[in-house]
Every structure is written in structure tokens, then in C-alpha cells.
Coordinates of C-alpha atoms in Angstrom, one line a residue:
A1 CA 61.3 118.6 10.9
D2 CA 62.2 117.1 14.3
L3 CA 60.7 119.2 17.1
S4 CA 60.0 116.2 19.2
G5 CA 61.6 118.0 22.1
I6 CA 58.5 120.1 22.2
A7 CA 55.9 117.6 21.0
E8 CA 55.5 115.1 18.1
G9 CA 54.1 116.3 14.7
L10 CA 55.3 119.9 14.7
C11 CA 57.1 122.1 12.2
V12 CA 57.9 125.8 11.7
S13 CA 55.4 127.5 9.4
Q14 CA 56.8 131.0 9.5
A15 CA 59.6 133.0 11.0
K16 CA 59.4 136.8 10.9
Q17 CA 60.9 139.9 12.5
K18 CA 60.1 143.5 12.6
A19 CA 62.7 146.1 13.7
V20 CA 62.5 149.8 14.1
I21 CA 65.1 152.5 14.7
E22 CA 64.7 156.2 15.3
L23 CA 67.6 158.5 15.3
D24 CA 67.3 162.2 16.0
E25 CA 69.1 165.1 17.6
K26 CA 68.8 163.5 21.1
G27 CA 70.0 160.0 20.3
V28 CA 68.7 156.6 19.1
K29 CA 65.8 154.4 19.9
A30 CA 65.6 150.8 18.5
A31 CA 63.3 147.8 19.0
A32 CA 63.0 144.4 17.5
V33 CA 60.5 141.6 17.7
T34 CA 60.9 138.1 16.3
V35 CA 58.1 135.6 16.0
I36 CA 58.4 131.9 15.0
D37 CA 55.1 130.2 14.2
V38 CA 55.0 126.5 15.0
E39 CA 52.1 124.5 13.6
A40 CA 50.9 121.0 13.8
T41 CA 51.6 119.0 10.7
A42 CA 49.4 116.4 9.1
V43 CA 51.2 113.2 10.1
P44 CA 51.5 110.9 7.1
P45 CA 49.7 107.6 7.6
E46 CA 51.9 104.7 8.6
P47 CA 52.3 102.2 5.8
T48 CA 50.6 98.8 5.5
V49 CA 52.1 95.5 4.4
T50 CA 51.1 91.9 4.0
V51 CA 53.2 89.0 5.5
T52 CA 52.0 85.4 4.8
A53 CA 53.9 82.5 6.4
D54 CA 53.0 80.1 3.7
R55 CA 56.5 78.6 3.2
P56 CA 59.2 77.5 5.7
Y57 CA 59.8 80.2 8.2
L58 CA 61.6 81.0 11.5
Y59 CA 59.7 81.7 14.7
M60 CA 60.6 82.9 18.2
I61 CA 59.0 83.7 21.5
I62 CA 60.9 86.8 22.5
D63 CA 61.3 89.2 25.4
K64 CA 60.6 92.6 23.9
T65 CA 62.6 94.5 26.6
T66 CA 65.8 92.8 25.4
N67 CA 64.8 91.5 22.0
L68 CA 66.1 88.1 23.0
P69 CA 64.4 84.8 22.2
L70 CA 63.3 82.4 24.9
F71 CA 62.5 79.8 22.3
I72 CA 63.4 79.5 18.6
G73 CA 62.3 77.1 15.9
T74 CA 61.2 76.5 12.3
T75 CA 57.9 75.5 10.7
A76 CA 58.9 73.6 7.6
H77 CA 55.7 71.7 6.9
T78 CA 52.1 71.3 8.0
D79 CA 49.7 68.4 7.6
G80 CA 46.7 70.8 7.5
E81 CA 44.6 68.6 9.7
E82 CA 42.3 70.3 12.2
V83 CA 43.5 69.4 15.6
D84 CA 40.8 68.4 18.1
D85 CA 42.4 70.1 21.0
P86 CA 40.7 68.9 24.3
D87 CA 43.1 71.1 26.3
P88 CA 43.2 74.6 24.8
I89 CA 45.7 77.0 26.2
P90 CA 44.4 78.0 29.6
I91 CA 44.6 81.1 31.6
P92 CA 47.5 80.3 33.9
D93 CA 46.5 79.4 37.4
P94 CA 48.2 81.1 40.3
R95 CA 51.0 79.0 41.6
P96 CA 51.1 78.0 45.3
V97 CA 53.1 80.3 47.5
E98 CA 55.0 77.3 48.9
P99 CA 55.7 74.4 46.5
D100 CA 55.5 70.9 47.7
P101 CA 58.8 69.9 49.3
V102 CA 61.0 67.5 47.4
P103 CA 61.3 64.3 49.6
M104 CA 65.1 64.3 49.8
R105 CA 68.0 66.1 51.4
D106 CA 68.4 69.7 50.0
L107 CA 72.1 70.5 50.0
M108 CA 71.3 74.2 49.5
E109 CA 70.3 74.6 53.1
G110 CA 72.5 77.4 54.4
Y111 CA 73.4 78.6 50.9
A112 CA 70.9 81.5 50.4
S113 CA 72.0 84.1 47.9
E114 CA 74.6 86.5 49.3
L115 CA 73.7 89.1 46.7
E116 CA 71.5 91.9 48.1
A117 CA 71.6 94.5 45.4
E118 CA 69.2 94.2 42.5
P119 CA 70.9 93.0 39.3
E120 CA 71.8 95.5 36.7
P121 CA 70.0 95.4 33.3
I122 CA 71.7 93.2 30.7
S123 CA 74.2 95.2 28.8
E124 CA 73.9 95.5 25.0
T125 CA 77.2 93.6 24.6
A126 CA 76.0 90.7 26.7
A127 CA 72.6 90.7 25.0
D128 CA 74.2 90.5 21.6
A129 CA 76.4 87.6 22.8
M130 CA 73.4 85.8 24.1
A131 CA 71.7 86.3 20.7
D132 CA 74.8 85.0 19.0
F133 CA 74.7 81.9 21.2
T134 CA 71.0 81.4 20.3
L135 CA 71.8 81.4 16.6
N136 CA 74.9 79.3 16.9
M137 CA 73.0 76.6 18.9
F138 CA 70.1 76.7 16.5
R139 CA 72.5 76.3 13.5
A140 CA 74.3 73.4 15.2
A141 CA 71.2 71.6 16.7
G142 CA 68.3 72.7 14.6
D143 CA 67.0 71.4 11.2
P144 CA 65.4 73.9 8.9
K145 CA 63.9 71.0 6.9
K146 CA 61.8 69.9 10.0
N147 CA 59.4 71.5 12.4
T148 CA 61.7 72.2 15.3
V149 CA 61.7 74.1 18.6
L150 CA 64.7 74.7 20.8
S151 CA 65.5 76.9 23.8
P152 CA 69.1 78.1 23.7
L153 CA 68.2 80.2 26.8
S154 CA 67.5 77.0 28.8
A155 CA 70.8 75.6 27.6
L156 CA 72.6 78.7 28.7
Y157 CA 71.2 78.4 32.2
A158 CA 72.4 74.7 32.5
L159 CA 75.8 75.5 31.0
G160 CA 76.1 78.6 33.2
M161 CA 75.7 76.4 36.4
L162 CA 78.3 74.0 35.0
S163 CA 80.7 76.8 34.2
N164 CA 80.8 77.8 37.9
G165 CA 82.8 74.7 38.4
A166 CA 84.9 74.8 35.3
Q167 CA 88.6 75.9 35.3
G168 CA 91.5 76.3 33.0
G169 CA 91.0 75.4 29.3
T170 CA 87.5 74.0 30.0
R171 CA 86.4 77.4 31.4
A172 CA 88.1 79.3 28.5
E173 CA 86.2 77.2 25.9
L174 CA 82.9 77.8 27.7
E175 CA 83.6 81.6 27.9
Q176 CA 84.5 81.6 24.2
T177 CA 81.3 79.9 23.3
F178 CA 79.2 82.3 25.6
G179 CA 81.0 85.3 24.1
M180 CA 81.6 86.7 27.6
P181 CA 83.3 85.7 30.9
V182 CA 81.4 83.4 33.3
A183 CA 81.0 86.2 35.8
E184 CA 79.2 88.3 33.2
L185 CA 77.0 85.4 32.1
N186 CA 76.1 84.8 35.7
E187 CA 75.0 88.5 36.0
A188 CA 73.1 88.5 32.7
L189 CA 71.1 85.3 33.6
R190 CA 70.4 86.6 37.1
S191 CA 69.0 89.7 35.5
T192 CA 66.9 87.7 33.1
T193 CA 65.4 85.7 36.0
A194 CA 64.8 88.8 38.1
N195 CA 62.8 90.4 35.3
L196 CA 60.4 87.6 34.8
P197 CA 56.8 88.7 35.2
E198 CA 55.6 88.9 38.8
G199 CA 52.5 86.9 39.5
Y200 CA 50.8 84.6 37.1
G201 CA 48.2 86.3 35.0
T202 CA 47.5 85.8 31.3
T203 CA 51.2 85.1 30.6
D204 CA 53.1 82.7 32.7
V205 CA 56.9 82.4 32.4
H206 CA 58.5 80.1 34.9
L207 CA 62.2 79.2 35.1
A208 CA 63.8 76.8 37.6
N209 CA 67.3 75.3 38.2
S210 CA 68.3 72.2 40.1
I211 CA 71.5 70.2 40.8
W212 CA 71.1 66.5 41.5
I213 CA 74.1 65.0 43.4
K214 CA 74.9 61.3 44.1
N215 CA 75.0 60.2 47.7
G216 CA 78.4 60.6 49.1
F217 CA 79.8 62.8 46.4
E218 CA 81.4 65.8 48.0
V219 CA 80.9 69.2 46.3
Q220 CA 82.9 72.4 46.7
P221 CA 81.0 74.9 48.8
Q222 CA 81.8 77.8 46.4
F223 CA 80.2 75.8 43.6
L224 CA 76.9 75.6 45.5
Q225 CA 77.2 79.2 46.7
D226 CA 77.7 80.6 43.1
N227 CA 74.7 78.6 41.9
A228 CA 72.6 79.8 44.8
N229 CA 73.7 83.4 44.2
Y230 CA 73.0 83.6 40.4
Y231 CA 70.7 80.7 39.6
D232 CA 68.6 80.2 42.8
A233 CA 69.3 76.5 42.2
G234 CA 68.1 73.7 44.4
A235 CA 70.7 70.9 45.1
F236 CA 69.5 67.5 46.1
E237 CA 71.5 64.5 47.4
V238 CA 70.0 61.3 45.9
P239 CA 71.0 57.7 45.3
F240 CA 70.9 57.9 41.5
D241 CA 68.7 54.8 41.2
E242 CA 65.3 54.2 39.6
Q243 CA 63.6 56.4 42.2
T244 CA 66.0 59.3 41.3
V245 CA 65.0 58.9 37.7
A246 CA 61.4 59.3 38.8
D247 CA 62.2 62.2 41.1
I248 CA 64.0 64.2 38.4
N249 CA 61.3 63.5 35.9
G250 CA 58.7 64.5 38.5
W251 CA 60.5 67.8 39.1
I252 CA 60.7 68.5 35.4
S253 CA 57.0 67.7 34.9
E254 CA 56.1 70.0 37.8
Q255 CA 58.2 72.9 36.6
T256 CA 56.8 72.6 33.0
E257 CA 53.2 72.2 34.1
G258 CA 53.2 68.6 32.6
L259 CA 54.1 69.8 29.1
I260 CA 57.4 67.8 29.4
P261 CA 56.4 64.9 31.7
E262 CA 59.6 62.9 31.2
M263 CA 63.1 63.7 30.1
I264 CA 65.4 60.8 31.2
D265 CA 65.0 57.1 31.0
E266 CA 67.9 56.0 33.1
L267 CA 71.1 57.2 34.8
S268 CA 74.5 55.8 34.0
P269 CA 76.3 54.1 36.9
D270 CA 79.1 56.6 36.3
T271 CA 76.9 59.6 36.6
I272 CA 77.4 61.5 39.8
M273 CA 75.7 64.8 39.0
A274 CA 72.9 66.2 36.8
L275 CA 72.3 69.9 36.3
V276 CA 68.8 70.7 35.1
N277 CA 67.1 73.9 33.9
A278 CA 63.4 74.0 33.2
L279 CA 61.8 76.9 31.3
Y280 CA 58.0 77.1 30.8
F281 CA 56.0 79.7 28.9
C282 CA 52.2 79.9 28.6
G283 CA 50.8 83.0 27.0
Q284 CA 47.5 84.1 25.5
W285 CA 47.3 86.3 22.4
D286 CA 46.5 89.9 23.1
E287 CA 44.0 89.5 20.3
P288 CA 43.0 85.9 19.8
Y289 CA 42.3 84.4 16.4
E290 CA 38.6 83.8 15.8
S291 CA 38.9 81.1 13.1
T292 CA 41.2 79.4 10.7
E293 CA 40.9 78.7 7.0
A294 CA 42.5 76.1 4.7
A295 CA 45.3 77.6 2.6
P296 CA 48.3 76.2 0.7
F297 CA 51.7 75.9 2.4
H298 CA 54.6 75.6 0.0
L299 CA 57.4 73.2 1.1
A300 CA 61.0 73.7 0.3
D301 CA 61.0 70.8 -2.2
G302 CA 58.3 72.5 -4.3
T303 CA 55.4 70.5 -3.1
T304 CA 52.3 71.9 -1.4
Q305 CA 50.4 71.0 1.7
T306 CA 47.2 72.4 3.1
A307 CA 47.5 74.4 6.2
Q308 CA 45.0 75.8 8.7
M309 CA 45.9 79.4 8.4
M310 CA 45.2 82.1 11.1
R311 CA 44.9 85.7 9.9
S312 CA 45.3 88.9 11.8
S313 CA 46.2 92.5 11.6
E314 CA 49.4 93.4 13.6
R315 CA 51.3 96.6 14.2
I316 CA 55.0 95.7 14.2
Y317 CA 56.7 94.9 11.0
L318 CA 60.0 93.0 10.9
H319 CA 62.2 93.2 7.9
D320 CA 65.8 93.2 6.6
S321 CA 67.2 92.7 3.1
Q322 CA 66.3 89.0 2.9
A323 CA 63.2 88.5 5.0
Q324 CA 60.1 90.0 6.4
G325 CA 57.8 89.2 9.3
F326 CA 55.7 90.5 12.2
L327 CA 55.3 90.4 15.9
K328 CA 52.1 88.9 17.4
P329 CA 51.9 90.3 21.0
F330 CA 50.8 88.3 24.0
R331 CA 48.5 89.9 26.7
S332 CA 51.6 90.6 28.7
D333 CA 53.2 93.4 26.6
K334 CA 56.7 92.1 27.7
Y335 CA 56.5 89.1 25.3
A336 CA 55.7 88.5 21.7
F337 CA 55.7 85.8 19.0
A338 CA 58.0 86.7 16.1
V339 CA 57.5 85.2 12.6
V340 CA 60.3 85.8 10.0
V341 CA 59.7 84.6 6.5
P342 CA 62.6 84.6 4.0
N343 CA 61.9 86.4 0.8
E344 CA 61.0 84.4 -2.3
G345 CA 64.1 82.6 -3.5
V346 CA 65.9 82.8 -0.2
D347 CA 66.6 79.5 1.5
L348 CA 65.7 79.4 5.2
A349 CA 68.9 77.7 6.2
D350 CA 71.0 80.2 4.2
Y351 CA 69.1 83.1 5.8
V352 CA 69.8 81.8 9.3
A353 CA 73.4 81.1 8.4
G354 CA 73.9 84.8 7.6
L355 CA 72.4 86.2 10.8
N356 CA 74.4 87.3 13.8
G357 CA 73.2 88.4 17.3
T358 CA 73.3 92.1 16.6
A359 CA 71.3 91.8 13.4
L360 CA 68.8 89.4 15.0
R361 CA 68.1 91.8 17.8
K362 CA 67.8 94.7 15.4
L363 CA 65.4 92.7 13.3
L364 CA 63.2 91.8 16.3
K365 CA 62.9 95.4 17.4
G366 CA 60.7 96.0 14.4
E367 CA 59.0 99.0 13.0
P368 CA 55.5 100.4 13.7
Y369 CA 53.1 100.0 10.8
D370 CA 49.5 101.1 10.5
A371 CA 48.7 97.5 9.6
V372 CA 50.6 94.3 9.0
Y373 CA 48.2 91.9 7.4
A374 CA 49.6 88.6 8.8
A375 CA 48.9 85.0 8.3
M376 CA 50.5 81.9 9.9
P377 CA 49.5 78.2 10.2
K378 CA 48.5 76.3 13.3
F379 CA 51.3 73.9 14.2
Q380 CA 52.8 71.8 16.9
A381 CA 56.4 70.7 17.3
E382 CA 58.4 68.6 19.7
T383 CA 62.2 68.2 19.5
F384 CA 64.5 66.0 21.4
V385 CA 68.2 66.5 20.6
D386 CA 71.4 65.1 22.0
L387 CA 73.4 68.3 22.5
N388 CA 76.8 66.6 22.8
E389 CA 77.8 67.0 19.2
P390 CA 76.2 70.4 18.7
L391 CA 77.9 71.9 21.8
Q392 CA 81.3 70.5 20.6
T393 CA 80.7 72.0 17.2
M394 CA 80.1 75.3 19.0
G395 CA 83.5 75.1 20.7
I396 CA 82.8 73.3 24.0
R397 CA 85.1 70.3 23.5
D398 CA 87.3 69.8 26.6
A399 CA 84.2 69.4 28.9
F400 CA 83.3 66.2 27.0
N401 CA 86.8 64.8 26.9
P402 CA 87.7 62.7 30.1
A403 CA 91.4 63.4 29.5
A404 CA 91.0 67.2 29.1
A405 CA 88.0 68.2 31.2
N406 CA 88.8 70.5 34.1
L407 CA 85.7 70.7 36.4
D408 CA 87.8 70.8 39.6
G409 CA 85.7 73.7 40.8
I410 CA 82.8 71.3 41.4
A411 CA 84.6 68.7 43.6
P412 CA 87.6 69.1 46.0

């Protein structure tokens, strides 16, 4: 019975009626009463299940309001060594109201956002397209045989800024890869930024965009305006020398709280612009783990390593026909850590190859369970990847071809 329009856990126990009629010389009298009894039902207990990430698995940091990943990666192996961590994950400190000024000319002066209305929530179609992009980039740039971590969302922001200067076939290829027009991507990413947590409590999510432009290079005003409107980007005029390398790396280090202290070694003499997105996440578990225990981790090649396994009881179960997993919530209920373990006999790469954006978001929505007895190993991962080839594999080709690229919307 579904009487949830009244309250949860109800059903009809009895329906009855009594009717009377009297007919005599003077006429007719009639009456009827109907009674429907509704009673509370004994709600069957939610099921329990065990999910142990003791073989290669997929993980994500997700936004639970959209079921979209901020980060995605694989844990393929573990050395099992206890890490002497002198810098445990801290409670994020409040950020200064006014950041230290960048000691260079800011070209965005006079380019405040022209958009006054609050952004609309991301549409289901746009969210599915963003999830498709996440999977496509992960398939093109990730390696399920290694411990990896990527942020397709960060790549979308950088490409979104670039696309505001793309025209013709170059813009068409970008839109094909995004799965939506540039205008729709701009709105979706503006909405994503606007819905980041306010303040900096136990979960800190920080996102920043910047455009670095070589001295003397003239940029189209509309390109700057679009990136002010939708990306709140800073634009800095710099000489593109060794100091510029240090300045860009310093900006990156500041935006990522030192987690990525350096990104570039040098700038080519031919480089006249760099578009940079930085995405930082720091979250404490809603229920921290109290200890770890040594347990086997089974590698894809059949060998076994020892992992430091963390065990917990969770409430959201993830599953489809080929995998199962769980959500581990952070203290901010907006975000969670998702673990997806392919079933026995299902190769991780094959599993990822069969996913699409709609299926991924449905999987990440999960199902409430009374208890999900979960286990996953401690791990660390660092991935540096040249995205030129993966992005071309995904369909962005003209932008990398000097003879075909049409970025005329950037410069006059």
C-alpha cells in the first residue's frame, strides 16, 4: 500500500458500510455510513549488505545534490605500509575575506559579472552530459591498472573558459565533446560554482579560475566579459618569463592550500595565454574511522598485497548488475565519498567502459539500507597527465591543430 500522501507506513485494514432503508405508507427514509479503517503497518527492516573494497575499485568524491563527481579515480594496489602522517586532514581554517593581491595588472578591472539573476539549477540533461564527459575523460586519460585520481570537472572549467573564444569547427568540436552548447555549459558551471558551500567549516570546497596573458597581447573584450560572467575569472597581464612561472605556481599553490605546490616548469616562447582552473576539496568524515587493520588486497594479476583496511557501517548502498558499493558521507551532507567495486569476475576497465552518464548518476543516487558493512584501504594517489592526446581522443582535435584551430573569439 502507498498511502504516503497521508503518512508513511499506513495501509487499509478494513472498509465497511451500513445502510438502512425504511419504506412505508408515507414515503422512504434511507441512510448510509461508510468507514475505512487505516492502521500503521509494521515497516519491514531495511536490508543489510557487506561491501569490501579488497580488489581494484572505482572511487569518486561526489556532490550528492547532482550525483556528479568532483574527482574520480581507481585504487588498483596498495603497499599496506602504515603511513606516518605528520599532517592529518585538518579542520579547514576560515579563509581571509580579502585574499592577498596578485602583484601584477589585473585585466578584469571593469569586467564585473553582468548577470544579476541567480543561476538556475543544473538540468538533468546537462548533468547527464557532464557525467558522460567525466567518464569519457577518465577512460581516455585514466589507467585502471594504477592508483589514479583525475578531476574532469576541473578540466571542464578550463575548457569552458577556452570555448568562449572558440568559433566555427573548433567550437562545434568542443560542444560535441561537452554534450551541450557552450552557452549551456557556461550556465551549468556557473550554477555549480554558486552552489559551493558557504563558509569554511568541516568541509572546504574551493574553486578558482584565472587567465594569464602575455604583455602586449590584445584580447577581445567579450572573451573577458564572458569569463567574468560565468567563471568569475581573474585575468593577469604578465611577461611570461621565469617570474611568471613562479607567479602561476604560487597562485595554484594558494588555491589548493599547498596540496599542489607546482604545476608548470617553464613557458614556451610561443605561449601567449594560459587558462587555469584550481579545485580544492578538504572534508572530514561524518563518522571518522577509529583504527585500521591489516587485510589482503587482491590485485588484478592474481597476486595479493597487504592493505591497511578501514571498516565502517554506512547507510547508502550502491549497486547495478555488475558492481556494488557504498557512500561514505562527509560532515557536510552535500558531499560523499563513493566506492564502487566490480563483482567477482568483472574487470574494472570493462566495467567503466560500459557506463554512461545517466547510469553513473543513477548508481550514485544509491539506496537506503539498514547497514552497509563497508571496508576500504587507506591509500594515496598523485596523477600528472598530459591531456593533449586524451582530449583529441574525446573529439577536441581542431583546437590542437595550428592549421585548423579557430580561436578568433579570443583575439581581434
